[in-house]
Coordinates of C-alpha atoms and ligand atoms in Angstrom, one line a residue:
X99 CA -17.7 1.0 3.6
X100 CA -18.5 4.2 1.7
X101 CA -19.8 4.5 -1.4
X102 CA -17.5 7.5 -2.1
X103 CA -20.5 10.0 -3.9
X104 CA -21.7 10.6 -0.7
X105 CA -20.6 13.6 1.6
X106 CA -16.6 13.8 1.9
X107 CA -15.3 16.0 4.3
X108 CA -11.5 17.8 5.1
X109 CA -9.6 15.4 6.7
X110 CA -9.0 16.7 10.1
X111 CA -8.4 13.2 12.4
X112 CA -4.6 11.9 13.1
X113 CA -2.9 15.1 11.9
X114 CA -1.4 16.6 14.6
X115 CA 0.1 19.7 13.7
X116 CA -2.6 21.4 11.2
X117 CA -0.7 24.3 10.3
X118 CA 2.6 22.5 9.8
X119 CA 0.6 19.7 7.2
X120 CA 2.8 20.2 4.0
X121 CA 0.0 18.4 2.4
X122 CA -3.4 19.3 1.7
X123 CA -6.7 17.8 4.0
X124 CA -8.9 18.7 1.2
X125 CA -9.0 14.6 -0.1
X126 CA -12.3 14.4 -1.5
X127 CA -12.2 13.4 -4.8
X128 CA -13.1 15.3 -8.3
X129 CA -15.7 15.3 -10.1
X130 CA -17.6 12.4 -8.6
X131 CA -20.0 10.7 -11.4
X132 CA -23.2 9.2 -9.6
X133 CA -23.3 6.0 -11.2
X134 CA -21.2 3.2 -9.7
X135 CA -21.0 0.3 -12.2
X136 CA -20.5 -3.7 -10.3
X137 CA -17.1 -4.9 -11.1
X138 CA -16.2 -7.1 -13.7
X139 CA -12.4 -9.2 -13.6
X140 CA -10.6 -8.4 -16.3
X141 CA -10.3 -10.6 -18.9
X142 CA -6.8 -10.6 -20.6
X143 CA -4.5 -13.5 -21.0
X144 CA -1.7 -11.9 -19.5
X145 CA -0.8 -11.7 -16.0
X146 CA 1.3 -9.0 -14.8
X147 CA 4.4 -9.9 -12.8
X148 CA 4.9 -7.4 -9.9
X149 CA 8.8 -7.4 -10.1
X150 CA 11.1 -6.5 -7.1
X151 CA 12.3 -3.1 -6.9
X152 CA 15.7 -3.2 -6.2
X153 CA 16.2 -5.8 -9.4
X154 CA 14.0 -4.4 -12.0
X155 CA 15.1 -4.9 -15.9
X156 CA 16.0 -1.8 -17.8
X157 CA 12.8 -2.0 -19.5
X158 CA 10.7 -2.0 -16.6
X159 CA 12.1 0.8 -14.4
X160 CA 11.9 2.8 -17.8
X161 CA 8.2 2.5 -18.6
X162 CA 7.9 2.7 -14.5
X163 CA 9.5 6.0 -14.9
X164 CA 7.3 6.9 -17.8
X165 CA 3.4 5.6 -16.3
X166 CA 4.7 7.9 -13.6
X167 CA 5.5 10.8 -15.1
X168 CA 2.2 10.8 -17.0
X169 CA 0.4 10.4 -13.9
X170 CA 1.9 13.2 -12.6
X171 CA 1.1 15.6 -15.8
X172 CA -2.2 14.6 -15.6
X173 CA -4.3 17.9 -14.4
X174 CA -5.1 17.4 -10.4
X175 CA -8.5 17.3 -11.0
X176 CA -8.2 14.3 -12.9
X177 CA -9.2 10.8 -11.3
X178 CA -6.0 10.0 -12.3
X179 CA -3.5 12.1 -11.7
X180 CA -1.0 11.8 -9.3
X181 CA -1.9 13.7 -6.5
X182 CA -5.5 12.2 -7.0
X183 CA -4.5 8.9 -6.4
X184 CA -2.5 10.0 -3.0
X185 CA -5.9 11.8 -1.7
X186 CA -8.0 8.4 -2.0
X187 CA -5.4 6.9 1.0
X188 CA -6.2 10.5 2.8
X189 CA -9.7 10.7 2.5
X190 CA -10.2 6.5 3.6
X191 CA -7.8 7.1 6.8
X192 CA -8.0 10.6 8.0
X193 CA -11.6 11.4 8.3
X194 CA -12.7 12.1 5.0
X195 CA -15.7 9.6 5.5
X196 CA -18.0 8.8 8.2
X197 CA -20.2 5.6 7.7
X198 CA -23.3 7.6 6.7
X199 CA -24.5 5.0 4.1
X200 CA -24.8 2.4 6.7
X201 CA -26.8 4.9 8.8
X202 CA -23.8 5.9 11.5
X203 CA -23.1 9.5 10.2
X204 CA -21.1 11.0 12.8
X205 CA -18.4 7.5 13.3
X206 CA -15.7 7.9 11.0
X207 CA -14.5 5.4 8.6
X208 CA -11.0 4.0 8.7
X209 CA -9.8 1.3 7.0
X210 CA -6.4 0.6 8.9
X211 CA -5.8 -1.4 12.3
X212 CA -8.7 -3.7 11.3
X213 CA -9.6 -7.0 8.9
X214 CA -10.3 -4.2 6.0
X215 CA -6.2 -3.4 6.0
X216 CA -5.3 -5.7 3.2
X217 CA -8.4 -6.3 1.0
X218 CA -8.6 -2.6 1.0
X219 CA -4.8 -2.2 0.0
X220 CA -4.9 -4.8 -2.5
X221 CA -7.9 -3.1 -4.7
X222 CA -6.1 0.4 -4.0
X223 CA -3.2 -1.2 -6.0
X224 CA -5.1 -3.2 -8.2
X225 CA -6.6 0.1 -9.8
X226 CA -3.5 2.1 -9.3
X227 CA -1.4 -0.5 -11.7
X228 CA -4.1 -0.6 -13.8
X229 CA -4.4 3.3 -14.4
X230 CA -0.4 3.5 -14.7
X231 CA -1.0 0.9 -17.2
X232 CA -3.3 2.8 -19.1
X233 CA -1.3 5.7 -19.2
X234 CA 1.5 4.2 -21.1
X235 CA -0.7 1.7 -22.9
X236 CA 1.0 -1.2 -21.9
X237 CA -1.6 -4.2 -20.5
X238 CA 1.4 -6.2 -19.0
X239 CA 2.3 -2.9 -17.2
X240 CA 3.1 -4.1 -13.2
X241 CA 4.2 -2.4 -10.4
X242 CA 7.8 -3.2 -8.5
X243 CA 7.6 -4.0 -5.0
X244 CA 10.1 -3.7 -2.3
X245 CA 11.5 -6.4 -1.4
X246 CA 12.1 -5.6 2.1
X247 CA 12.1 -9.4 3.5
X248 CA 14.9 -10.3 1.2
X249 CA 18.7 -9.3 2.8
X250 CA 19.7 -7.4 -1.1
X251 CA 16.2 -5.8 -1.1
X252 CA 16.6 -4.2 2.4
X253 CA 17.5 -0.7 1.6
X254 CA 15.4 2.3 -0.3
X255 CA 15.8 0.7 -3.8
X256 CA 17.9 3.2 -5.6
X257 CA 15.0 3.8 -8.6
X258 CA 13.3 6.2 -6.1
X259 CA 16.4 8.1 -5.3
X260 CA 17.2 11.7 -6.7
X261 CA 19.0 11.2 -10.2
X262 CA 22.6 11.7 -9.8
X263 CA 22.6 14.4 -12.8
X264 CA 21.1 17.2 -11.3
X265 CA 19.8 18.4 -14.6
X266 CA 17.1 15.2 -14.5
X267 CA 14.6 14.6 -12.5
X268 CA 13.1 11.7 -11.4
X269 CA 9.6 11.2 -11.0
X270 CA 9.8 8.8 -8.4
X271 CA 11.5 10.5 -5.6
X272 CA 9.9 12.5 -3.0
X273 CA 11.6 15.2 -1.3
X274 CA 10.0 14.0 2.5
X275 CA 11.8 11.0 3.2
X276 CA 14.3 10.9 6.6
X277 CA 17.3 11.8 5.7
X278 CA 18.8 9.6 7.6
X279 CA 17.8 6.3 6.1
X280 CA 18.6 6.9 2.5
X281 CA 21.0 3.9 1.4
X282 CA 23.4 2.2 1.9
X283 CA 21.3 2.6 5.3
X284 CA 19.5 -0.4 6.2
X285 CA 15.5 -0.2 7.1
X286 CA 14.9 -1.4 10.3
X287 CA 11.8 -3.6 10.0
X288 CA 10.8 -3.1 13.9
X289 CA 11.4 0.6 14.2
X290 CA 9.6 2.1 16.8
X291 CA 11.4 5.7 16.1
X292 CA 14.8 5.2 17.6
X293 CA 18.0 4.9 15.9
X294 CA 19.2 1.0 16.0
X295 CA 22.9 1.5 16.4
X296 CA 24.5 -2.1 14.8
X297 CA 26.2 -3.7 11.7
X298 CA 24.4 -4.4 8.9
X299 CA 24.3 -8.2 9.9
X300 CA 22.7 -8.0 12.8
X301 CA 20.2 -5.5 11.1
X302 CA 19.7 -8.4 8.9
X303 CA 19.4 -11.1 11.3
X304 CA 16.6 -8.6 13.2
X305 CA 15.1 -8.1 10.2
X306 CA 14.3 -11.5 9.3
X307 CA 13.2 -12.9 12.4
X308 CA 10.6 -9.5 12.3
X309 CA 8.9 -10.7 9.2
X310 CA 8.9 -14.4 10.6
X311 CA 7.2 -13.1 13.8
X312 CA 4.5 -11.3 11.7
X313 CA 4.0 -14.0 9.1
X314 CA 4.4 -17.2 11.6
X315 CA 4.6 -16.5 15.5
X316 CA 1.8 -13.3 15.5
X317 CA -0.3 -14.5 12.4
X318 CA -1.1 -18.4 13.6
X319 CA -4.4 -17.7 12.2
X320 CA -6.7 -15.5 10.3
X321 CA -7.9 -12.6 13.1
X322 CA -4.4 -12.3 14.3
X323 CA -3.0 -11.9 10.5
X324 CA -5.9 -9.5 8.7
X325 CA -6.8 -8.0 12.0
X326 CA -9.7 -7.3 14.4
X327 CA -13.3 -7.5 13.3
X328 CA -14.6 -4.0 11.8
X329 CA -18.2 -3.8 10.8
X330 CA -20.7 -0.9 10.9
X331 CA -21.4 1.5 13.4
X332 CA -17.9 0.3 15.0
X333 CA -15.7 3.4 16.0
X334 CA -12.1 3.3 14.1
X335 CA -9.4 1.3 15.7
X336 CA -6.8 3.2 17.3
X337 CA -3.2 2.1 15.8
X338 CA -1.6 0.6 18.5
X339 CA -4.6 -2.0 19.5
X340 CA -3.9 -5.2 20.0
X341 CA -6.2 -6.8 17.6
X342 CA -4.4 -4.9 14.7
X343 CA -3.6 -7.1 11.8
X344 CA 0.5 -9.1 12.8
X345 CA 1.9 -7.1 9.8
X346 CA 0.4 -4.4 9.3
X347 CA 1.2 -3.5 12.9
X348 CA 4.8 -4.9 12.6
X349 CA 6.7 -4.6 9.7
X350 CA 4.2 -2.3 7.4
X351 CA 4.6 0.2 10.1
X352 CA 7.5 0.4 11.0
X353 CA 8.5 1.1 7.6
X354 CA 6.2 4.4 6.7
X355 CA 7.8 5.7 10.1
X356 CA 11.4 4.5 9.4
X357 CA 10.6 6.6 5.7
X358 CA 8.4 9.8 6.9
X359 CA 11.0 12.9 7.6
X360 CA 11.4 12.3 11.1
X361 CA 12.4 16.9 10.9
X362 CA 8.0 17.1 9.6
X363 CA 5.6 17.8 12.2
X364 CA 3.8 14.9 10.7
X365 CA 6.5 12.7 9.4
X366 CA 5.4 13.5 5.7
X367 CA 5.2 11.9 3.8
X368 CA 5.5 8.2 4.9
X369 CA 4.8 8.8 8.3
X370 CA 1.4 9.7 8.1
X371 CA -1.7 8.4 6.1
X372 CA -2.5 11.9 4.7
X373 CA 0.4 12.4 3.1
X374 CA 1.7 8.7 2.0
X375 CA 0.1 8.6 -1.3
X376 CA 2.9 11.2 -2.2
X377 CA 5.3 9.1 -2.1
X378 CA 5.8 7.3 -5.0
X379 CA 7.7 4.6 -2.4
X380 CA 4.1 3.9 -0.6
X381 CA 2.8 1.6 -3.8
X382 CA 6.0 -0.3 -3.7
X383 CA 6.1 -0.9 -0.1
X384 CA 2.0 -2.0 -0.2
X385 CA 3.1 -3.9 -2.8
X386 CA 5.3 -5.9 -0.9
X387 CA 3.1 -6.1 2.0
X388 CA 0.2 -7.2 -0.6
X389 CA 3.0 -9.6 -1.2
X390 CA 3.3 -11.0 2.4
X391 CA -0.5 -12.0 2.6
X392 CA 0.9 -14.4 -0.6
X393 CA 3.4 -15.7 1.0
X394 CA 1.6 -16.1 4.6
X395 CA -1.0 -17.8 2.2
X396 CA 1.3 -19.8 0.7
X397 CA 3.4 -21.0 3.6
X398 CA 0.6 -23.9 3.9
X399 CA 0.4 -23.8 7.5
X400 CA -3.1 -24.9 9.0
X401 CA -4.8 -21.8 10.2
X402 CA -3.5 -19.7 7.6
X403 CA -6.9 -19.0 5.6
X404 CA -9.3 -16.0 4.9
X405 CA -11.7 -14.3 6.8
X406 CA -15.1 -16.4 5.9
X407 CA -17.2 -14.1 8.0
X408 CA -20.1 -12.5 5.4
X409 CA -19.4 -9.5 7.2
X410 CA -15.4 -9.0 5.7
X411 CA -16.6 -11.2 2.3
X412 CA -18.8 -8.5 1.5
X413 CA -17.5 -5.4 3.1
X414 CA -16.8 -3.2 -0.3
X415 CA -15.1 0.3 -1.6
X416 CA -15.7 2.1 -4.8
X417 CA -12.7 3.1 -6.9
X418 CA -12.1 4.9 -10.3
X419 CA -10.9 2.6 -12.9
X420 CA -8.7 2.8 -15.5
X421 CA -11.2 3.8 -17.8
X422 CA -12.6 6.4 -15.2
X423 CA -15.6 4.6 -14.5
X424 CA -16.5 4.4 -10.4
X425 CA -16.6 0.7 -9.7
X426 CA -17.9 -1.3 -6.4
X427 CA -15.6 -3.7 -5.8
X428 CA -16.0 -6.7 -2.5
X429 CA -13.2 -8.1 -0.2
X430 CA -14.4 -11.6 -1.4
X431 CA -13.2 -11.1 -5.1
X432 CA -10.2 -10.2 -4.2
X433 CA -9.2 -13.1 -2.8
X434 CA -8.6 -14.3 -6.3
X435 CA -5.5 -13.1 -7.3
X436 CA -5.6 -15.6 -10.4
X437 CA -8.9 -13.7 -11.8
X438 CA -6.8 -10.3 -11.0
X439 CA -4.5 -10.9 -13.0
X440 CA -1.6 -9.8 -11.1
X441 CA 1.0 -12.0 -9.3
X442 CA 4.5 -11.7 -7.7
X443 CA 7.7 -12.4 -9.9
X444 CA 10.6 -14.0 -7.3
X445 CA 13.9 -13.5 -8.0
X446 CA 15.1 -16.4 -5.8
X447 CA 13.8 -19.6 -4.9
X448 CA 14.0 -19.1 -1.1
X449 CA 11.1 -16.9 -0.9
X450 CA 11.5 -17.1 2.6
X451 CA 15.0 -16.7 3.8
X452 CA 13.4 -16.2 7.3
X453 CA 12.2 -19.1 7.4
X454 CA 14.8 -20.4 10.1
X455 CA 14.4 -17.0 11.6
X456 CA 12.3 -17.9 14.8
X457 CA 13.1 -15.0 17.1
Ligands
LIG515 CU1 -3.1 2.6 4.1 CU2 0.4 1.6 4.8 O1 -1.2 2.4 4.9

């Protein structure tokens, strides 16, 4: 995995219509310092509760609002700033990157369809909180996550909608979402693109026996949950392979297409990797999926462990911090979410109300 100093070029690979992109290829990021300093867990007391979206207290959709709309003030060439933290997804997934450092210069690197999908993710968020954070000086700041597994969770929660008065504006919405799947619509958690014409409880019922296929029947063990092996000099995995990861080929995608603007040559922006980051609903939704390696964790079931392999334990990106600094960060620390200091807050005790969802 890149150390991100190195060459960075436009992102020109799964964009189809180049002319119609309403985002920019240019993802490289700003700036770039040359030292990369080893990273160190953090060492507050606090943890920070990821809270679900569509339940979030007063207080926390406020200072959400707030990290936000600093990020967004932030000048673009800032490490940062909003559209900063959107180009790191384009420049890791469209491209931006070839796998010079480990001596392959002309394979590209891509960190979906394979085992990096959710360490990757994770540390993405991880900084991303921790900049927001920052921004509003809060060290118990956490991100919501939608809640898309739970039946009250299953629509876009209404914090990232436009604000009713037209005089405000809310920093959370994004303008390229489908039209058609703004609430009380239901998300269909195995869209493939076409419309699923049914009541809402059958949706649900579809619903959860989709996130029990990807957690239980396609993720019995630990290739078939993070995903295909993905080491050096390997060419990217196309998305449709079947050794990509149970839910990030299930439910994962099928919600950035059931999002993207289905009227965007590209889908923008959930549709498409380039253009994701721009949606403020893209966090939330990793968060959730973040989430689902938890609970798959969690379930107990025997097979349902990490990747051991030296090869994903020490596979590594470099981020910006919160304090700006570039850090080197390995898939094997993130495993602990304890020394993270992040968790999931559950607003019910049936975390898994699809449970009894065998399809
Ligand atoms: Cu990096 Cu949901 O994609």
């Amino acid at each position: 995995t890149p150390d991100i100093t190195s060459i960075c070029k436009e992102a020109d690979s799964g964009i189809k219509d180049l002319e119609k992109a309403v985002r920019t290829r240019k993802c490289c990021p700003p700036n770039i310092k040359k030292t990369i300093k080893p990273f160190v867990f953090p060492n507050e007391k606090t943890v920070r509760m990821r809270w679900p979206a569509h339940n979030g207290s007063k207080e926390q959709v406020e200072k959400y609002k707030k990290a936000i709309q600093a990020m967004r003030d932030l000048p673009d060439d800032h490490p940062h700033s909003f559209i900063q933290q959107a180009k790191i997804h384009c420049a890791y997934c469209n491209g931006g990157y070839t796998q010079v450092d480990s001596g392959f210069p002309d394979i590209d690197i891509q960190i979906h369809n394979s085992w990096l999908f959710f360490p990757y993710h994770r540390w993405y968020l991880y900084f991303y909180e921790r900049i927001l954070g920052k921004l509003i000086n809060d060290p118990t700041f956490a991100l919501p996550y939608w809640n898309w597994d739970n039946p009250a969770g299953m629509t876009i929660p209404d914090i990232f909608l436009e604000e009713k008065e037209k005089s405000k504006s809310n920093p959370l919405f994004d303008i390229y979402r489908d039209a058609r799947h703004l609430p009380p619509k239901l998300v269909d958690l195995d869209f493939g693109g076409g419309e699923r014409d049914t009541t809402n409880e059958i949706q649900i019922a579809c619903n959860l026996s989709t996130v029990y296929r990807d957690l239980v029947r396609n993720g019995a063990d630990t290739k078939s949950f993070f995903g295909g092996e993905y080491v050096a000099g390997d060419a990217p995995v196309a998305n449709g392979d079947k050794s990509v990861g149970s839910v990030e080929a299930g439910c994962h995608i099928a919600v950035h297409r059931w999002v993207g603007d289905s009227t965007q040559a590209n889908f923008e922006d959930m549709g498409n990797l380039y253009s994701s980051g721009y949606d403020p609903l893209f966090y939330a939704h990793h968060s959730n999926v973040d989430r689902m390696w938890k609970l798959w964790k969690d379930l107990g079931i025997p097979g349902h462990t990490e990747p051991t392999d030296p090869d994903w334990l020490n596979a590594s990106y470099v981020f910006y911090d919160e304090n700006q600094d570039l850090v080197r960060v390995y898939n094997k620390d993130c495993i602990k979410m304890d020394a993270l200091k992040y968790n999931y807050y559950e607003e019910s005790k049936s975390v898994f109300p699809w449970r009894k969802s065998r399809p």
